[in-house]
CSV table of C-alpha atoms and ligand atoms in Angstrom, one decimal:
chain,number,residue,atom,x,y,z
A,127,MET,CA,22.1,-5.0,7.8
A,128,MET,CA,22.9,-1.4,7.1
A,129,MET,CA,22.8,0.6,3.9
A,130,LYS,CA,23.6,4.2,2.8
A,131,GLY,CA,20.7,6.6,2.9
A,132,LEU,CA,20.3,10.3,2.2
A,133,VAL,CA,18.8,11.4,5.6
A,134,SER,CA,16.7,14.5,6.1
A,135,HIS,CA,17.1,16.0,9.6
A,136,PRO,CA,14.5,18.1,11.6
A,137,ASN,CA,17.0,21.0,11.6
A,138,GLY,CA,17.2,21.1,7.7
A,139,ASP,CA,20.5,19.1,7.3
A,140,LEU,CA,20.8,16.4,4.7
A,141,THR,CA,23.5,13.7,5.2
A,142,LEU,CA,24.4,10.5,3.5
A,143,SER,CA,24.4,8.1,6.5
A,144,GLU,CA,24.4,4.6,7.5
A,145,VAL,CA,20.9,3.5,8.1
A,146,PRO,CA,19.2,0.1,8.8
A,147,VAL,CA,17.6,-1.9,5.8
A,148,PRO,CA,14.0,-2.0,6.5
A,149,LYS,CA,12.6,-5.5,7.5
A,150,ILE,CA,9.4,-7.1,6.3
A,151,GLY,CA,7.2,-7.8,9.5
A,152,LYS,CA,9.0,-5.2,11.6
A,153,ASN,CA,7.4,-1.9,10.5
A,154,VAL,CA,4.0,0.0,10.8
A,155,TYR,CA,2.8,-1.4,7.5
A,156,THR,CA,3.1,-5.0,8.7
A,157,PRO,CA,1.4,-7.4,7.6
A,158,ARG,CA,0.7,-5.6,4.4
A,159,ASP,CA,4.4,-4.4,4.0
A,160,VAL,CA,6.4,-4.7,0.8
A,161,LEU,CA,10.2,-4.5,0.6
A,162,LEU,CA,11.3,-2.5,-2.4
A,163,GLU,CA,14.7,-2.4,-4.0
A,164,VAL,CA,15.0,1.1,-5.4
A,165,ARG,CA,15.9,1.5,-9.1
A,166,TYR,CA,15.8,5.2,-9.2
A,167,CYS,CA,14.4,8.1,-7.1
A,168,GLY,CA,13.8,11.5,-8.7
A,169,VAL,CA,15.1,14.6,-7.0
A,170,CYS,CA,12.0,16.9,-6.7
A,171,GLY,CA,11.9,20.7,-6.1
A,172,SER,CA,10.9,20.0,-2.6
A,173,ASP,CA,14.0,18.0,-1.9
A,174,ILE,CA,16.1,20.8,-3.1
A,175,HIS,CA,14.4,23.5,-1.1
A,176,ARG,CA,15.2,21.2,2.0
A,177,TRP,CA,18.8,21.4,1.2
A,178,LYS,CA,20.8,24.7,0.7
A,179,ALA,CA,20.3,28.4,0.1
A,180,ASP,CA,17.3,30.2,1.6
A,181,LYS,CA,15.4,27.7,3.8
A,182,THR,CA,13.0,30.4,5.1
A,183,GLY,CA,9.5,29.0,5.4
A,184,VAL,CA,10.7,25.5,4.3
A,185,LYS,CA,9.1,22.6,6.3
A,186,PHE,CA,11.3,19.9,7.6
A,187,PRO,CA,10.4,16.2,8.8
A,188,PRO,CA,9.7,15.9,12.5
A,189,ARG,CA,12.4,13.2,12.7
A,190,LYS,CA,15.5,11.8,11.0
A,191,VAL,CA,14.2,10.0,8.0
A,192,VAL,CA,15.6,8.9,4.5
A,193,SER,CA,14.1,11.3,2.0
A,194,GLY,CA,13.1,10.9,-1.7
A,195,HIS,CA,9.5,10.3,-3.0
A,196,GLU,CA,9.6,9.9,-6.7
A,197,ILE,CA,10.4,6.2,-6.5
A,198,VAL,CA,10.6,3.2,-9.0
A,199,GLY,CA,11.3,0.0,-7.2
A,200,VAL,CA,11.3,-3.7,-7.8
A,201,VAL,CA,9.4,-5.8,-5.1
A,202,ARG,CA,11.9,-8.2,-3.3
A,203,GLU,CA,9.8,-9.4,-0.3
A,204,VAL,CA,6.2,-9.2,0.8
A,205,GLY,CA,4.3,-9.5,4.1
A,206,PRO,CA,2.0,-12.3,4.8
A,207,LYS,CA,-1.2,-10.6,3.9
A,208,VAL,CA,0.1,-8.9,0.5
A,209,THR,CA,-1.8,-10.3,-2.5
A,210,ARG,CA,-1.6,-7.6,-5.2
A,211,VAL,CA,2.1,-7.5,-5.7
A,212,LYS,CA,5.0,-10.4,-5.8
A,213,PRO,CA,8.7,-10.3,-5.9
A,214,GLY,CA,10.0,-9.1,-9.2
A,215,ASP,CA,7.2,-6.7,-9.9
A,216,ARG,CA,8.2,-3.2,-10.9
A,217,VAL,CA,6.1,-0.6,-9.0
A,218,VAL,CA,5.7,3.1,-8.3
A,219,CYS,CA,4.7,4.6,-4.9
A,220,GLU,CA,1.9,6.8,-3.8
A,221,ILE,CA,3.2,9.1,-1.2
A,222,VAL,CA,0.2,9.6,1.2
A,223,THR,CA,0.4,6.6,3.3
A,224,PHE,CA,-1.1,7.9,6.6
A,225,TYR,CA,-4.6,9.4,7.1
A,226,CYS,CA,-7.1,9.1,9.9
A,227,GLY,CA,-9.9,7.8,7.6
A,228,HIS,CA,-12.7,9.5,9.6
A,229,CYS,CA,-12.3,13.2,9.3
A,230,PRO,CA,-14.6,15.1,6.8
A,231,ALA,CA,-11.8,15.2,4.2
A,232,CYS,CA,-10.9,11.5,4.5
A,233,ARG,CA,-14.6,10.6,4.2
A,234,GLU,CA,-14.6,12.5,0.8
A,235,GLY,CA,-11.6,10.4,-0.2
A,236,ARG,CA,-9.4,13.3,0.1
A,237,TYR,CA,-6.7,11.6,2.0
A,238,ASN,CA,-4.0,14.0,0.8
A,239,ILE,CA,-5.6,16.7,3.2
A,240,CYS,CA,-6.6,14.6,6.0
A,241,ASN,CA,-8.0,17.1,8.6
A,242,THR,CA,-6.4,15.2,11.5
A,243,LEU,CA,-2.8,14.7,10.3
A,244,SER,CA,-0.4,17.3,8.8
A,245,PRO,CA,1.3,16.7,5.4
A,246,MET,CA,4.5,15.9,7.2
A,247,GLU,CA,2.7,13.2,9.3
A,248,GLY,CA,0.9,11.8,6.2
A,249,ARG,CA,3.8,11.0,3.8
A,250,ALA,CA,5.9,7.9,3.9
A,251,HIS,CA,9.1,9.8,2.9
A,252,PHE,CA,8.6,11.9,6.1
A,253,MET,CA,7.7,9.1,8.4
A,254,THR,CA,9.0,5.7,7.4
A,255,GLY,CA,11.6,6.6,4.9
A,256,GLY,CA,11.7,7.2,1.1
A,257,GLY,CA,13.8,6.3,-1.9
A,258,PHE,CA,17.3,7.9,-1.6
A,259,ALA,CA,18.6,4.5,-0.3
A,260,LYS,CA,18.8,1.0,-1.8
A,261,TYR,CA,15.7,-0.4,0.1
A,262,THR,CA,12.6,1.0,1.2
A,263,VAL,CA,9.3,-0.3,2.7
A,264,TRP,CA,6.0,0.6,1.5
A,265,PRO,CA,2.3,-0.4,2.2
A,266,GLU,CA,0.8,-2.7,-0.6
A,267,GLN,CA,-2.2,-0.4,-0.8
A,268,GLN,CA,-0.2,2.6,-2.1
A,269,LEU,CA,1.8,0.6,-4.7
A,270,HIS,CA,0.9,0.5,-8.3
A,271,LYS,CA,2.5,-1.9,-11.0
A,272,LEU,CA,4.6,0.2,-13.5
A,273,PRO,CA,3.3,-0.6,-17.0
A,274,ASP,CA,5.7,-2.4,-19.4
A,275,SER,CA,5.6,0.6,-21.7
A,276,VAL,CA,7.1,2.9,-19.0
A,277,GLY,CA,10.9,2.4,-18.4
A,278,ASP,CA,12.4,2.3,-14.9
A,279,LEU,CA,14.1,5.7,-15.4
A,280,GLU,CA,11.3,7.8,-16.6
A,281,GLY,CA,9.0,6.1,-14.0
A,282,VAL,CA,10.4,8.5,-11.4
A,283,LEU,CA,8.0,11.0,-13.0
A,284,MET,CA,4.9,8.9,-12.3
A,285,GLU,CA,4.5,10.7,-8.9
A,286,PRO,CA,4.7,14.3,-10.4
A,287,THR,CA,2.3,13.1,-13.2
A,288,ALA,CA,-0.1,12.0,-10.7
A,289,GLY,CA,0.3,15.3,-9.0
A,290,SER,CA,-0.4,17.1,-12.3
A,291,VAL,CA,-3.4,14.9,-12.8
A,292,HIS,CA,-4.6,16.0,-9.4
A,293,SER,CA,-4.1,19.6,-10.3
A,294,ILE,CA,-5.6,19.6,-13.8
A,295,ILE,CA,-8.5,17.1,-13.7
A,296,THR,CA,-9.4,16.5,-10.0
A,297,ARG,CA,-8.9,20.1,-8.8
A,298,MET,CA,-9.3,22.4,-11.7
A,299,GLY,CA,-11.8,20.3,-13.8
A,300,VAL,CA,-10.1,21.3,-17.0
A,301,LYS,CA,-12.2,20.5,-20.0
A,302,ALA,CA,-11.5,19.7,-23.7
A,303,GLY,CA,-11.3,23.0,-25.7
A,304,GLN,CA,-10.4,25.3,-22.8
A,305,SER,CA,-7.6,27.6,-23.3
A,306,VAL,CA,-4.8,27.3,-20.8
A,307,ALA,CA,-1.8,29.5,-19.8
A,308,ILE,CA,0.9,27.6,-17.8
A,309,LEU,CA,3.2,29.9,-16.0
A,310,GLY,CA,6.6,28.3,-15.4
A,311,PRO,CA,8.2,25.6,-17.7
A,312,GLY,CA,9.8,23.2,-15.1
A,313,ALA,CA,9.2,19.4,-15.1
A,314,ARG,CA,6.0,20.0,-13.4
A,315,GLY,CA,4.8,22.8,-15.7
A,316,ILE,CA,5.6,20.6,-18.7
A,317,LEU,CA,3.8,17.6,-17.2
A,318,MET,CA,0.7,19.8,-16.5
A,319,MET,CA,1.0,21.0,-20.0
A,320,GLN,CA,1.0,17.4,-21.3
A,321,VAL,CA,-2.0,16.3,-19.1
A,322,CYS,CA,-3.9,19.4,-20.6
A,323,ARG,CA,-3.0,18.3,-24.1
A,324,ALA,CA,-4.0,14.6,-23.3
A,325,ILE,CA,-7.4,15.6,-22.2
A,326,GLY,CA,-8.1,17.9,-25.1
A,327,ALA,CA,-7.6,21.2,-23.6
A,328,GLY,CA,-6.1,24.0,-25.8
A,329,PRO,CA,-4.8,26.3,-27.1
A,330,ILE,CA,-1.9,25.9,-24.4
A,331,TYR,CA,0.4,28.8,-23.7
A,332,VAL,CA,3.6,28.2,-21.6
A,333,SER,CA,5.6,31.1,-20.3
A,334,GLY,CA,9.2,31.2,-19.0
A,335,LEU,CA,12.2,33.4,-18.6
A,336,ASP,CA,15.4,34.0,-20.5
A,337,ARG,CA,16.9,31.0,-18.7
A,338,ASP,CA,14.3,28.8,-20.0
A,339,VAL,CA,15.0,29.6,-23.7
A,340,PRO,CA,17.7,26.9,-24.4
A,341,VAL,CA,16.0,23.9,-23.1
A,342,ARG,CA,12.7,24.2,-21.3
A,343,LEU,CA,10.6,26.4,-23.6
A,344,PRO,CA,11.6,24.4,-26.6
A,345,MET,CA,10.9,21.2,-24.8
A,346,ALA,CA,7.3,22.6,-23.9
A,347,LYS,CA,6.8,23.3,-27.6
A,348,MET,CA,8.0,20.0,-28.7
A,349,LEU,CA,5.7,18.2,-26.3
A,350,GLY,CA,2.6,20.0,-27.3
A,351,ALA,CA,2.4,23.8,-26.3
A,352,ASP,CA,0.8,25.9,-29.1
A,353,GLU,CA,2.9,28.9,-28.1
A,354,VAL,CA,5.8,29.6,-25.6
A,355,ILE,CA,6.2,33.2,-24.1
A,356,ASN,CA,9.5,34.5,-22.8
A,357,VAL,CA,8.2,37.0,-20.1
A,358,GLU,CA,11.6,38.8,-20.2
A,359,LYS,CA,11.1,39.6,-23.9
A,360,GLN,CA,7.3,39.8,-24.2
A,361,ASP,CA,4.6,41.3,-21.8
A,362,LEU,CA,2.5,38.4,-20.8
A,363,ARG,CA,-0.6,40.3,-20.2
A,364,ALA,CA,-0.5,42.0,-23.6
A,365,ARG,CA,0.5,38.7,-25.5
A,366,ILE,CA,-2.4,36.8,-23.7
A,367,GLY,CA,-4.7,39.6,-24.4
A,368,LYS,CA,-3.8,39.5,-28.0
A,369,LEU,CA,-4.1,35.8,-28.4
A,370,THR,CA,-7.6,35.7,-26.6
A,371,LYS,CA,-8.9,38.7,-28.3
A,372,GLY,CA,-9.0,40.6,-25.0
A,373,VAL,CA,-11.0,37.9,-23.3
A,374,GLY,CA,-8.4,36.1,-21.3
A,375,VAL,CA,-7.7,32.3,-21.0
A,376,ASP,CA,-10.1,29.9,-19.4
A,377,VAL,CA,-7.5,28.4,-17.1
A,378,VAL,CA,-4.2,29.7,-15.5
A,379,LEU,CA,-1.8,27.3,-13.9
A,380,GLU,CA,0.8,29.3,-12.0
A,381,ASN,CA,3.8,27.1,-11.2
A,382,THR,CA,6.6,29.6,-10.8
A,383,GLY,CA,6.7,30.3,-6.9
A,384,SER,CA,7.5,33.9,-7.8
A,385,VAL,CA,5.5,36.9,-6.6
A,386,GLU,CA,4.6,38.8,-9.9
A,387,PRO,CA,2.8,35.9,-11.7
A,388,ILE,CA,0.2,35.7,-8.7
A,389,ASP,CA,-1.2,39.2,-9.9
A,390,GLU,CA,-0.5,38.4,-13.6
A,391,SER,CA,-2.7,35.2,-13.3
A,392,LEU,CA,-5.7,37.2,-12.2
A,393,ASP,CA,-5.1,39.7,-15.2
A,394,ILE,CA,-4.8,37.1,-17.9
A,395,VAL,CA,-7.6,34.7,-16.8
A,396,ARG,CA,-11.1,35.4,-18.4
A,397,LYS,CA,-14.0,36.5,-16.2
A,398,GLY,CA,-15.4,33.4,-14.6
A,399,GLY,CA,-12.2,31.5,-15.3
A,400,LYS,CA,-10.1,29.3,-12.9
A,401,VAL,CA,-6.6,30.0,-11.4
A,402,LEU,CA,-4.5,27.4,-9.8
A,403,TRP,CA,-1.6,28.8,-7.5
A,404,ALA,CA,0.7,26.0,-7.1
A,405,GLY,CA,4.2,27.5,-7.4
A,406,GLY,CA,6.2,27.8,-4.2
A,407,GLY,CA,4.0,25.3,-2.4
A,408,ILE,CA,7.0,23.0,-2.0
A,409,ARG,CA,9.0,25.4,0.0
A,410,GLY,CA,6.2,26.6,2.3
A,411,GLY,CA,4.3,29.0,-0.1
A,412,ILE,CA,4.9,32.6,-0.9
A,413,ILE,CA,3.6,35.8,0.4
A,414,ALA,CA,2.2,38.0,-2.5
A,415,PRO,CA,-0.1,40.9,-2.6
A,416,VAL,CA,-3.5,40.1,-4.0
A,417,ASP,CA,-6.0,42.6,-5.3
A,418,THR,CA,-9.3,40.9,-4.3
A,419,TYR,CA,-11.3,43.3,-6.4
A,420,LYS,CA,-10.1,41.3,-9.5
A,421,ILE,CA,-11.2,38.0,-8.0
A,422,ILE,CA,-14.6,39.6,-6.9
A,423,VAL,CA,-15.6,41.3,-10.1
A,424,LYS,CA,-14.3,38.7,-12.5
A,425,GLU,CA,-15.8,35.8,-10.3
A,426,ILE,CA,-12.4,33.9,-10.4
A,427,ASP,CA,-12.0,30.7,-8.8
A,428,VAL,CA,-8.7,30.4,-7.1
A,429,ILE,CA,-7.7,26.8,-6.3
A,430,GLY,CA,-5.0,25.1,-4.4
A,431,GLU,CA,-3.5,21.6,-4.6
A,432,ILE,CA,-1.3,19.3,-2.7
A,433,SER,CA,0.0,15.7,-3.6
A,434,GLN,CA,-2.6,13.4,-5.1
A,435,VAL,CA,-5.6,11.1,-4.2
A,436,PRO,CA,-5.6,7.5,-5.2
A,437,TYR,CA,-7.7,7.9,-8.3
A,438,ASP,CA,-5.1,10.4,-9.9
A,439,TRP,CA,-2.7,7.5,-10.0
A,440,HIS,CA,-5.1,5.4,-12.0
A,441,THR,CA,-5.4,8.2,-14.5
A,442,ALA,CA,-1.7,9.0,-14.5
A,443,ILE,CA,-0.6,5.5,-15.2
A,444,PHE,CA,-3.1,5.1,-18.0
A,445,LEU,CA,-1.8,8.5,-19.6
A,446,ALA,CA,1.9,7.3,-19.3
A,447,ALA,CA,1.3,3.8,-20.4
A,448,THR,CA,-0.5,4.8,-23.6
A,449,HIS,CA,2.1,7.6,-24.2
A,450,ARG,CA,-0.4,10.3,-24.1
A,451,VAL,CA,2.1,11.9,-21.7
A,452,HIS,CA,5.8,11.5,-22.4
A,453,LEU,CA,8.0,11.2,-19.5
A,454,LYS,CA,11.4,10.1,-21.1
A,455,PRO,CA,12.5,13.5,-22.5
A,456,LEU,CA,12.1,15.1,-19.0
A,457,VAL,CA,14.5,12.9,-17.3
A,458,THR,CA,17.7,14.8,-18.3
A,459,HIS,CA,20.2,13.5,-15.8
A,460,GLN,CA,21.2,10.6,-13.5
A,461,TYR,CA,23.6,10.1,-10.6
A,462,GLY,CA,24.7,7.4,-8.3
A,463,LEU,CA,23.7,8.1,-4.6
A,464,ASP,CA,27.2,9.0,-3.5
A,465,ARG,CA,27.2,11.9,-5.9
A,466,TRP,CA,23.9,13.2,-4.5
A,467,GLU,CA,25.4,16.7,-3.8
A,468,GLU,CA,26.3,17.2,-7.5
A,469,ALA,CA,22.9,16.0,-8.4
A,470,PHE,CA,21.1,18.4,-6.0
A,471,ASP,CA,23.4,21.3,-7.4
A,472,LEU,CA,22.6,20.5,-10.9
A,473,ALA,CA,18.9,20.3,-10.2
A,474,ALA,CA,19.0,23.6,-8.3
A,475,THR,CA,21.0,25.7,-10.8
A,476,SER,CA,21.1,24.3,-14.2
A,477,ASN,CA,18.8,25.7,-17.0
A,478,GLU,CA,19.4,22.4,-19.0
A,479,CYS,CA,18.1,20.2,-16.3
A,480,LEU,CA,14.4,19.2,-16.0
A,481,ARG,CA,14.5,16.0,-13.8
A,482,VAL,CA,17.5,14.3,-12.0
A,483,ALA,CA,17.2,10.7,-11.1
A,484,ILE,CA,19.3,9.1,-8.4
A,485,ARG,CA,20.4,5.5,-8.5
A,486,PRO,CA,21.0,4.3,-4.9
B,292,ZN,ZN1,7.7,15.7,-5.9
B,293,ZN,ZN1,-8.5,12.3,8.0
């Protein structure tokens, strides 16, 4: 049996092609394989960067593979050793499905940074195929039941929520009462803001550009930011200085992928504070000048992040199920798979769009 799938090619092309429907018992996850019918799959920034425009530095999968990793699916068939899910269950998918299990990082439970396998070799959507197709196959171990209180459509944001939990809690160790500046009000920035809010951090400041004034900054405010700052109208360093009486914020989460916020983040964090540089990671990182003196004399902790570890999913599902994090307002558009180009265009260019979901 064949189906339509949005295939990512090693040379950077994306094509809507005929691909085989995956079969239970005939894949690397057998006998713990689960066949999913995809309800929705979100379009992530990393999908967009593999598409058009400037692909400098962008990493491509080593083989032709159906892309898409922000998946909500319904279980249709299970392998003989599967016990935790059954046909009809609604599930979301962890993306790190391959890791060696014996390197130093894996022994710490940090499968996302397995020292043996590269990120491209570790993620299901680069190896066995993702969610931009009607069916996909997943290992039981990396599936989570979607709580009844989370709808199919908004469920596409569970993966970025787990990623935000990974950034805020697992990597940054943000605590209740800590002040936070989030640079960049995209879907990920607003999810990180909500995770900070959920665990009692604050005050929370979110910065953006003129283009973020109509939708993204008001959305950040509505979902719990204490103040939003348009850096094209206000000087970020001056504003944060004023708000923190010259001390700086405890935590800076840089999520823009632009050069200037790298240096800004070192200026607006307090001495002994923590900085996350996450923006631009999805397209292979950015090159930015860093004044190491600022890091040295302020004893700043600069931290990186990628994907998630399994426990981040436990936390993310709890936060979404109990509505401590609101996903629904962030899924602003949906398209059928045959209109994927329009969907990608919108996600890449629209100021009104936060997350687009594809219906295969
Ligand atoms: Zn993503
Ligand atoms: Zn490993």
